[in-house]
């Protein structure tokens, strides 16, 4: 019962196949290894995770460090902006709904400091018709081609493969049109 | 890779409804100095934890009956302070996020590599020793 492959999550934009590590497990408890193409993260890429939920920050940090990225975390927009002034991030993974500062506001401010930073936003509780509103809100960034999003609930492979793609060539990070 | 001298006699409980998971950990980690108990469900884990303290718990989140999150909550309520690593089978993150919020050290999706789990255990125990 543990190897069910559920596609219960919705993501915006083209979702590449899972980009989990290519090497076969030395010891595996079950069949069902991801059969997607091997996608290795570019070395030395730095990611900032911004989420007000500690559990989510910790989880994403574990997942992305295991994939070989350098990862910092921030609990909200203001601290993220502070870190982004001191450190150039290749990608910021951000929850859109946070209490102290809205995600789009933080994205704009971080962009001012580093125009090359890409953004992957995670957001929940979005019903289909409201995605248009979300896209409008971030339209400027979408058009800039530096923005992608994943809707909750999602699978960790979706986030990992999307980040691999965005940091490989930047072509797969756009929102769906 | 973990040095057996650094992991000797660490008591471990593996809670997973797939017996091969527990068997695998028992086979691999027993050789590296861990004392591994295995159970197939949360209820059995609670019963065993009433008699024994564990330093490490490997916990499957998706099990019939009492799921992993509820098992984790009960183990914590009983005073178990084990380094806890959670396993999931489908990459769904909601339960994994909840487990991390409860204090889990790490999270792995099946199929996983035992050596990666073992390295995470070693790292977690080393962190705990420094605190």
Tab-separated table of C-alpha atoms in Angstrom:
chain	number	residue	atom	x	y	z
A	1	UNK	CA	0.000	0.000	0.000
A	2	UNK	CA	2.973	2.197	0.190
A	3	UNK	CA	3.952	2.378	-3.400
A	4	UNK	CA	0.881	3.963	-4.837
A	5	UNK	CA	1.725	6.595	-7.377
A	6	UNK	CA	-0.896	9.229	-6.888
A	7	UNK	CA	-1.174	12.177	-9.171
A	8	UNK	CA	-3.392	14.045	-6.805
A	9	UNK	CA	-1.543	17.275	-7.060
A	10	UNK	CA	-1.921	19.971	-9.564
A	11	UNK	CA	0.920	21.997	-10.825
A	12	UNK	CA	0.951	24.880	-13.196
A	13	UNK	CA	3.117	24.607	-16.217
A	14	UNK	CA	4.682	21.606	-17.813
A	15	UNK	CA	5.695	19.075	-15.250
A	16	UNK	CA	8.823	17.180	-16.208
A	17	UNK	CA	9.081	13.546	-15.220
A	18	UNK	CA	10.308	12.911	-11.722
A	19	UNK	CA	13.936	13.853	-11.503
A	20	UNK	CA	14.961	11.697	-8.593
A	21	UNK	CA	18.456	10.437	-8.455
A	22	UNK	CA	19.221	8.042	-11.217
A	23	UNK	CA	21.294	5.514	-9.374
A	24	UNK	CA	19.554	2.332	-8.355
A	25	UNK	CA	19.047	1.913	-4.666
A	26	UNK	CA	21.681	-0.297	-3.130
A	27	UNK	CA	19.020	-1.617	-0.858
A	28	UNK	CA	15.462	-1.065	-1.810
A	29	UNK	CA	12.409	-2.194	0.029
A	30	UNK	CA	10.160	-2.275	-2.946
A	31	UNK	CA	9.793	-1.942	-6.629
A	32	UNK	CA	8.534	1.217	-8.207
A	33	UNK	CA	11.638	3.326	-8.587
A	34	UNK	CA	10.962	6.516	-10.497
A	35	UNK	CA	11.413	5.837	-14.182
A	36	UNK	CA	11.896	9.410	-15.301
A	37	UNK	CA	14.983	10.601	-17.045
A	38	UNK	CA	17.937	11.214	-14.830
A	39	UNK	CA	18.255	14.874	-14.055
A	40	UNK	CA	21.113	15.890	-11.857
A	41	UNK	CA	21.027	19.315	-10.269
A	42	UNK	CA	23.688	21.705	-11.363
A	43	UNK	CA	26.356	21.859	-8.740
A	44	UNK	CA	26.642	24.790	-6.423
A	45	UNK	CA	23.138	26.137	-6.911
A	46	UNK	CA	21.756	27.946	-3.918
A	47	UNK	CA	18.101	27.906	-2.929
A	48	UNK	CA	16.187	29.896	-0.332
A	49	UNK	CA	13.053	28.312	1.137
A	50	UNK	CA	10.508	30.798	2.485
A	51	UNK	CA	7.601	29.335	4.415
A	52	UNK	CA	5.922	30.241	7.687
A	53	UNK	CA	5.356	26.558	8.548
A	54	UNK	CA	8.348	25.089	10.316
A	55	UNK	CA	7.494	21.568	9.263
A	56	UNK	CA	7.366	22.539	5.610
A	57	UNK	CA	10.651	24.449	5.806
A	58	UNK	CA	12.355	21.522	7.463
A	59	UNK	CA	10.895	19.022	5.030
A	60	UNK	CA	11.806	20.950	1.884
A	61	UNK	CA	15.260	21.674	3.234
A	62	UNK	CA	15.885	17.976	3.789
A	63	UNK	CA	14.604	17.072	0.341
A	64	UNK	CA	16.597	19.705	-1.525
A	65	UNK	CA	19.832	19.222	0.392
A	66	UNK	CA	19.630	15.553	-0.419
A	67	UNK	CA	19.400	16.541	-4.067
A	68	UNK	CA	22.673	18.383	-3.764
A	69	UNK	CA	21.536	21.987	-3.438
A	70	UNK	CA	22.799	24.502	-0.932
A	71	UNK	CA	19.736	25.506	1.029
A	72	UNK	CA	18.880	28.327	3.398
A	73	UNK	CA	15.513	28.897	5.041
A	74	UNK	CA	13.475	31.913	6.078
A	75	UNK	CA	10.208	31.994	7.998
A	76	UNK	CA	8.776	35.000	6.202
A	77	UNK	CA	9.165	37.718	3.631
A	78	UNK	CA	11.150	40.214	5.714
A	79	UNK	CA	13.795	37.683	6.758
A	80	UNK	CA	13.951	36.366	3.191
A	81	UNK	CA	14.630	39.849	1.879
A	82	UNK	CA	17.332	40.279	4.474
A	83	UNK	CA	19.043	37.046	3.427
A	84	UNK	CA	18.715	37.928	-0.246
A	85	UNK	CA	20.579	41.175	0.364
A	86	UNK	CA	23.526	39.215	1.724
A	87	UNK	CA	23.446	36.215	-0.563
A	88	UNK	CA	22.589	35.698	-4.209
A	89	UNK	CA	20.117	32.861	-4.610
A	90	UNK	CA	19.608	30.998	-7.853
A	91	UNK	CA	16.071	30.164	-6.840
A	92	UNK	CA	13.635	31.145	-4.112
A	93	UNK	CA	11.006	28.576	-3.175
A	94	UNK	CA	8.235	30.517	-1.527
A	95	UNK	CA	4.854	29.977	0.052
A	96	UNK	CA	2.559	32.669	-1.298
A	97	UNK	CA	0.377	33.039	1.781
A	98	UNK	CA	2.368	34.202	4.752
A	99	UNK	CA	1.239	36.341	7.677
A	100	UNK	CA	3.754	39.185	7.723
A	101	UNK	CA	4.238	39.891	4.067
A	102	UNK	CA	2.548	38.591	0.957
A	103	UNK	CA	4.688	36.390	-1.240
A	104	UNK	CA	4.403	38.611	-4.325
A	105	UNK	CA	5.642	41.621	-2.358
A	106	UNK	CA	8.649	39.667	-1.144
A	107	UNK	CA	9.314	38.397	-4.658
A	108	UNK	CA	9.352	41.912	-6.050
A	109	UNK	CA	11.748	43.149	-3.401
A	110	UNK	CA	14.098	40.204	-3.795
A	111	UNK	CA	14.002	40.735	-7.562
A	112	UNK	CA	15.178	44.294	-7.088
A	113	UNK	CA	18.316	43.026	-5.404
A	114	UNK	CA	18.925	40.141	-7.772
A	115	UNK	CA	17.138	40.291	-11.119
A	116	UNK	CA	18.416	36.847	-12.070
A	117	UNK	CA	16.861	34.962	-9.157
A	118	UNK	CA	14.114	32.575	-10.220
A	119	UNK	CA	11.039	31.935	-8.126
A	120	UNK	CA	8.970	28.827	-7.563
A	121	UNK	CA	5.908	29.534	-5.491
A	122	UNK	CA	3.889	26.994	-3.546
A	123	UNK	CA	0.360	27.836	-2.698
A	124	UNK	CA	-2.647	26.033	-1.338
A	125	UNK	CA	-6.386	26.346	-1.156
A	126	UNK	CA	-6.593	27.618	-4.705
A	127	UNK	CA	-9.670	26.588	-6.589
A	128	UNK	CA	-9.482	26.439	-10.336
A	129	UNK	CA	-11.098	29.739	-11.211
A	130	UNK	CA	-8.886	31.639	-8.794
A	131	UNK	CA	-5.720	30.596	-10.538
A	132	UNK	CA	-6.400	33.324	-13.038
A	133	UNK	CA	-6.282	35.868	-10.234
A	134	UNK	CA	-3.028	34.435	-9.001
A	135	UNK	CA	-1.551	34.625	-12.472
A	136	UNK	CA	-2.658	38.200	-12.857
A	137	UNK	CA	-1.087	39.118	-9.556
A	138	UNK	CA	2.236	37.734	-10.624
A	139	UNK	CA	1.863	38.541	-14.286
A	140	UNK	CA	4.923	40.701	-14.468
A	141	UNK	CA	7.121	37.953	-13.116
A	142	UNK	CA	5.474	35.294	-15.271
A	143	UNK	CA	6.190	37.315	-18.381
A	144	UNK	CA	9.756	37.611	-17.248
A	145	UNK	CA	10.064	33.848	-17.445
A	146	UNK	CA	11.540	33.558	-13.973
A	147	UNK	CA	8.479	32.247	-12.222
A	148	UNK	CA	6.868	28.878	-11.685
A	149	UNK	CA	4.282	27.592	-9.282
A	150	UNK	CA	3.085	24.382	-7.713
A	151	UNK	CA	-0.280	24.008	-6.085
A	152	UNK	CA	-0.880	22.081	-2.887
A	153	UNK	CA	-1.267	19.241	-2.393
A	154	UNK	CA	1.843	18.230	-4.267
A	155	UNK	CA	4.345	15.426	-4.307
A	156	UNK	CA	7.919	16.124	-3.445
A	157	UNK	CA	9.032	14.822	-6.830
A	158	UNK	CA	7.081	17.612	-8.492
A	159	UNK	CA	8.955	20.285	-6.623
A	160	UNK	CA	12.312	18.616	-7.150
A	161	UNK	CA	11.834	18.051	-10.875
A	162	UNK	CA	10.545	21.575	-11.374
A	163	UNK	CA	13.527	23.054	-9.587
A	164	UNK	CA	15.937	20.877	-11.547
A	165	UNK	CA	14.332	22.086	-14.766
A	166	UNK	CA	14.288	25.741	-13.786
A	167	UNK	CA	17.895	25.724	-12.717
A	168	UNK	CA	19.019	23.718	-15.702
A	169	UNK	CA	17.813	26.044	-18.413
A	170	UNK	CA	15.003	28.116	-17.007
A	171	UNK	CA	12.588	26.970	-19.662
A	172	UNK	CA	10.170	24.873	-17.639
A	173	UNK	CA	9.309	27.205	-14.872
A	174	UNK	CA	6.492	29.196	-16.372
A	175	UNK	CA	2.941	28.977	-15.226
A	176	UNK	CA	0.407	27.325	-17.408
A	177	UNK	CA	-1.328	29.584	-19.844
B	1	UNK	CA	29.249	5.525	5.838
B	2	UNK	CA	28.653	5.061	9.487
B	3	UNK	CA	31.417	3.763	11.630
B	4	UNK	CA	30.137	0.876	13.706
B	5	UNK	CA	32.140	2.099	16.651
B	6	UNK	CA	30.080	5.270	16.625
B	7	UNK	CA	26.727	3.545	16.427
B	8	UNK	CA	27.201	0.600	18.755
B	9	UNK	CA	24.218	-0.515	20.769
B	10	UNK	CA	21.848	2.163	19.615
B	11	UNK	CA	18.364	0.809	20.177
B	12	UNK	CA	16.125	1.127	17.159
B	13	UNK	CA	12.469	0.438	16.499
B	14	UNK	CA	11.201	-0.002	12.946
B	15	UNK	CA	7.452	0.399	12.522
B	16	UNK	CA	6.216	-0.610	9.098
B	17	UNK	CA	3.391	-2.794	7.853
B	18	UNK	CA	5.676	-4.106	5.134
B	19	UNK	CA	7.709	-6.794	6.919
B	20	UNK	CA	10.526	-6.551	4.391
B	21	UNK	CA	11.243	-3.005	5.548
B	22	UNK	CA	11.854	-4.077	9.118
B	23	UNK	CA	13.769	-7.128	7.971
B	24	UNK	CA	16.009	-4.993	5.790
B	25	UNK	CA	16.871	-2.566	8.566
B	26	UNK	CA	17.434	-5.425	10.964
B	27	UNK	CA	19.748	-7.195	8.538
B	28	UNK	CA	21.788	-4.137	7.581
B	29	UNK	CA	21.901	-2.122	10.773
B	30	UNK	CA	22.373	-5.020	13.172
B	31	UNK	CA	25.716	-5.536	11.468
B	32	UNK	CA	26.591	-1.946	12.251
B	33	UNK	CA	25.962	-2.148	15.957
B	34	UNK	CA	22.286	-1.260	16.189
B	35	UNK	CA	19.875	-3.316	18.204
B	36	UNK	CA	16.806	-3.425	15.992
B	37	UNK	CA	13.260	-4.299	16.983
B	38	UNK	CA	10.575	-4.470	14.334
B	39	UNK	CA	6.800	-4.248	14.509
B	40	UNK	CA	4.130	-4.174	11.832
B	41	UNK	CA	1.750	-1.577	13.190
B	42	UNK	CA	1.359	1.374	15.505
B	43	UNK	CA	-0.421	-0.541	18.240
B	44	UNK	CA	2.461	-2.979	18.577
B	45	UNK	CA	4.895	-0.067	18.588
B	46	UNK	CA	3.070	1.535	21.499
B	47	UNK	CA	2.999	-1.731	23.423
B	48	UNK	CA	6.718	-2.263	22.941
B	49	UNK	CA	7.556	1.332	23.759
B	50	UNK	CA	5.833	0.922	27.126
B	51	UNK	CA	8.571	-1.518	28.090
B	52	UNK	CA	11.566	-0.087	26.318
B	53	UNK	CA	13.146	3.227	25.438
B	54	UNK	CA	14.444	3.644	21.917
B	55	UNK	CA	17.089	5.970	20.592
B	56	UNK	CA	15.930	5.717	16.997
B	57	UNK	CA	12.495	5.094	15.503
B	58	UNK	CA	11.922	4.447	11.806
B	59	UNK	CA	8.248	5.026	11.192
B	60	UNK	CA	6.127	4.380	8.131
B	61	UNK	CA	3.494	7.094	7.877
B	62	UNK	CA	0.958	5.122	5.913
B	63	UNK	CA	-0.181	2.055	7.777
B	64	UNK	CA	-3.571	0.403	8.234
B	65	UNK	CA	-5.197	1.131	11.566
B	66	UNK	CA	-3.192	3.625	13.549
B	67	UNK	CA	-1.242	5.650	11.036
B	68	UNK	CA	2.283	6.887	11.458
B	69	UNK	CA	1.398	10.384	12.617
B	70	UNK	CA	-0.892	9.107	15.351
B	71	UNK	CA	1.722	6.546	16.370
B	72	UNK	CA	4.331	9.293	16.552
B	73	UNK	CA	2.062	11.491	18.671
B	74	UNK	CA	1.417	8.643	21.105
B	75	UNK	CA	5.065	7.701	21.337
B	76	UNK	CA	5.922	11.302	22.171
B	77	UNK	CA	3.107	11.474	24.716
B	78	UNK	CA	4.578	8.390	26.386
B	79	UNK	CA	7.896	10.151	26.798
B	80	UNK	CA	9.770	8.521	23.961
B	81	UNK	CA	12.354	10.997	22.739
B	82	UNK	CA	13.802	8.897	19.986
B	83	UNK	CA	15.371	10.329	16.886
B	84	UNK	CA	12.541	9.696	14.450
B	85	UNK	CA	12.781	9.195	10.725
B	86	UNK	CA	9.600	8.851	8.730
B	87	UNK	CA	8.978	6.905	5.550
B	88	UNK	CA	6.288	7.430	2.963
B	89	UNK	CA	5.386	5.446	-0.082
B	90	UNK	CA	3.953	7.958	-2.451
B	91	UNK	CA	5.814	11.198	-1.992
B	92	UNK	CA	2.763	12.909	-0.523
B	93	UNK	CA	4.087	15.595	1.703
B	94	UNK	CA	1.218	16.549	3.992
B	95	UNK	CA	1.812	13.789	6.515
B	96	UNK	CA	5.562	14.196	6.161
B	97	UNK	CA	5.229	17.912	6.909
B	98	UNK	CA	3.140	17.075	9.977
B	99	UNK	CA	5.785	14.615	11.128
B	100	UNK	CA	8.525	17.199	10.693
B	101	UNK	CA	6.437	19.670	12.678
B	102	UNK	CA	6.200	17.108	15.450
B	103	UNK	CA	9.969	16.906	15.501
B	104	UNK	CA	10.929	14.181	13.052
B	105	UNK	CA	14.556	14.371	12.050
B	106	UNK	CA	14.194	13.306	8.425
B	107	UNK	CA	11.914	11.957	5.779
B	108	UNK	CA	12.443	9.421	3.021
B	109	UNK	CA	10.291	8.302	0.156
B	110	UNK	CA	10.153	4.640	-0.739
B	111	UNK	CA	12.077	3.150	-2.388
B	112	UNK	CA	14.890	4.527	-0.308
B	113	UNK	CA	18.552	3.772	0.138
B	114	UNK	CA	19.392	2.257	3.489
B	115	UNK	CA	22.805	3.871	3.453
B	116	UNK	CA	21.189	7.299	3.135
B	117	UNK	CA	18.881	6.564	6.037
B	118	UNK	CA	21.792	5.293	8.069
B	119	UNK	CA	23.776	8.432	7.317
B	120	UNK	CA	20.831	10.555	8.409
B	121	UNK	CA	20.603	8.579	11.662
B	122	UNK	CA	24.305	9.069	12.278
B	123	UNK	CA	23.965	12.808	11.627
B	124	UNK	CA	20.915	13.084	13.870
B	125	UNK	CA	22.493	11.197	16.754
B	126	UNK	CA	25.620	13.316	16.446
B	127	UNK	CA	23.513	16.482	16.573
B	128	UNK	CA	21.643	15.194	19.613
B	129	UNK	CA	24.927	14.365	21.342
B	130	UNK	CA	26.142	17.936	20.854
B	131	UNK	CA	23.027	19.412	22.408
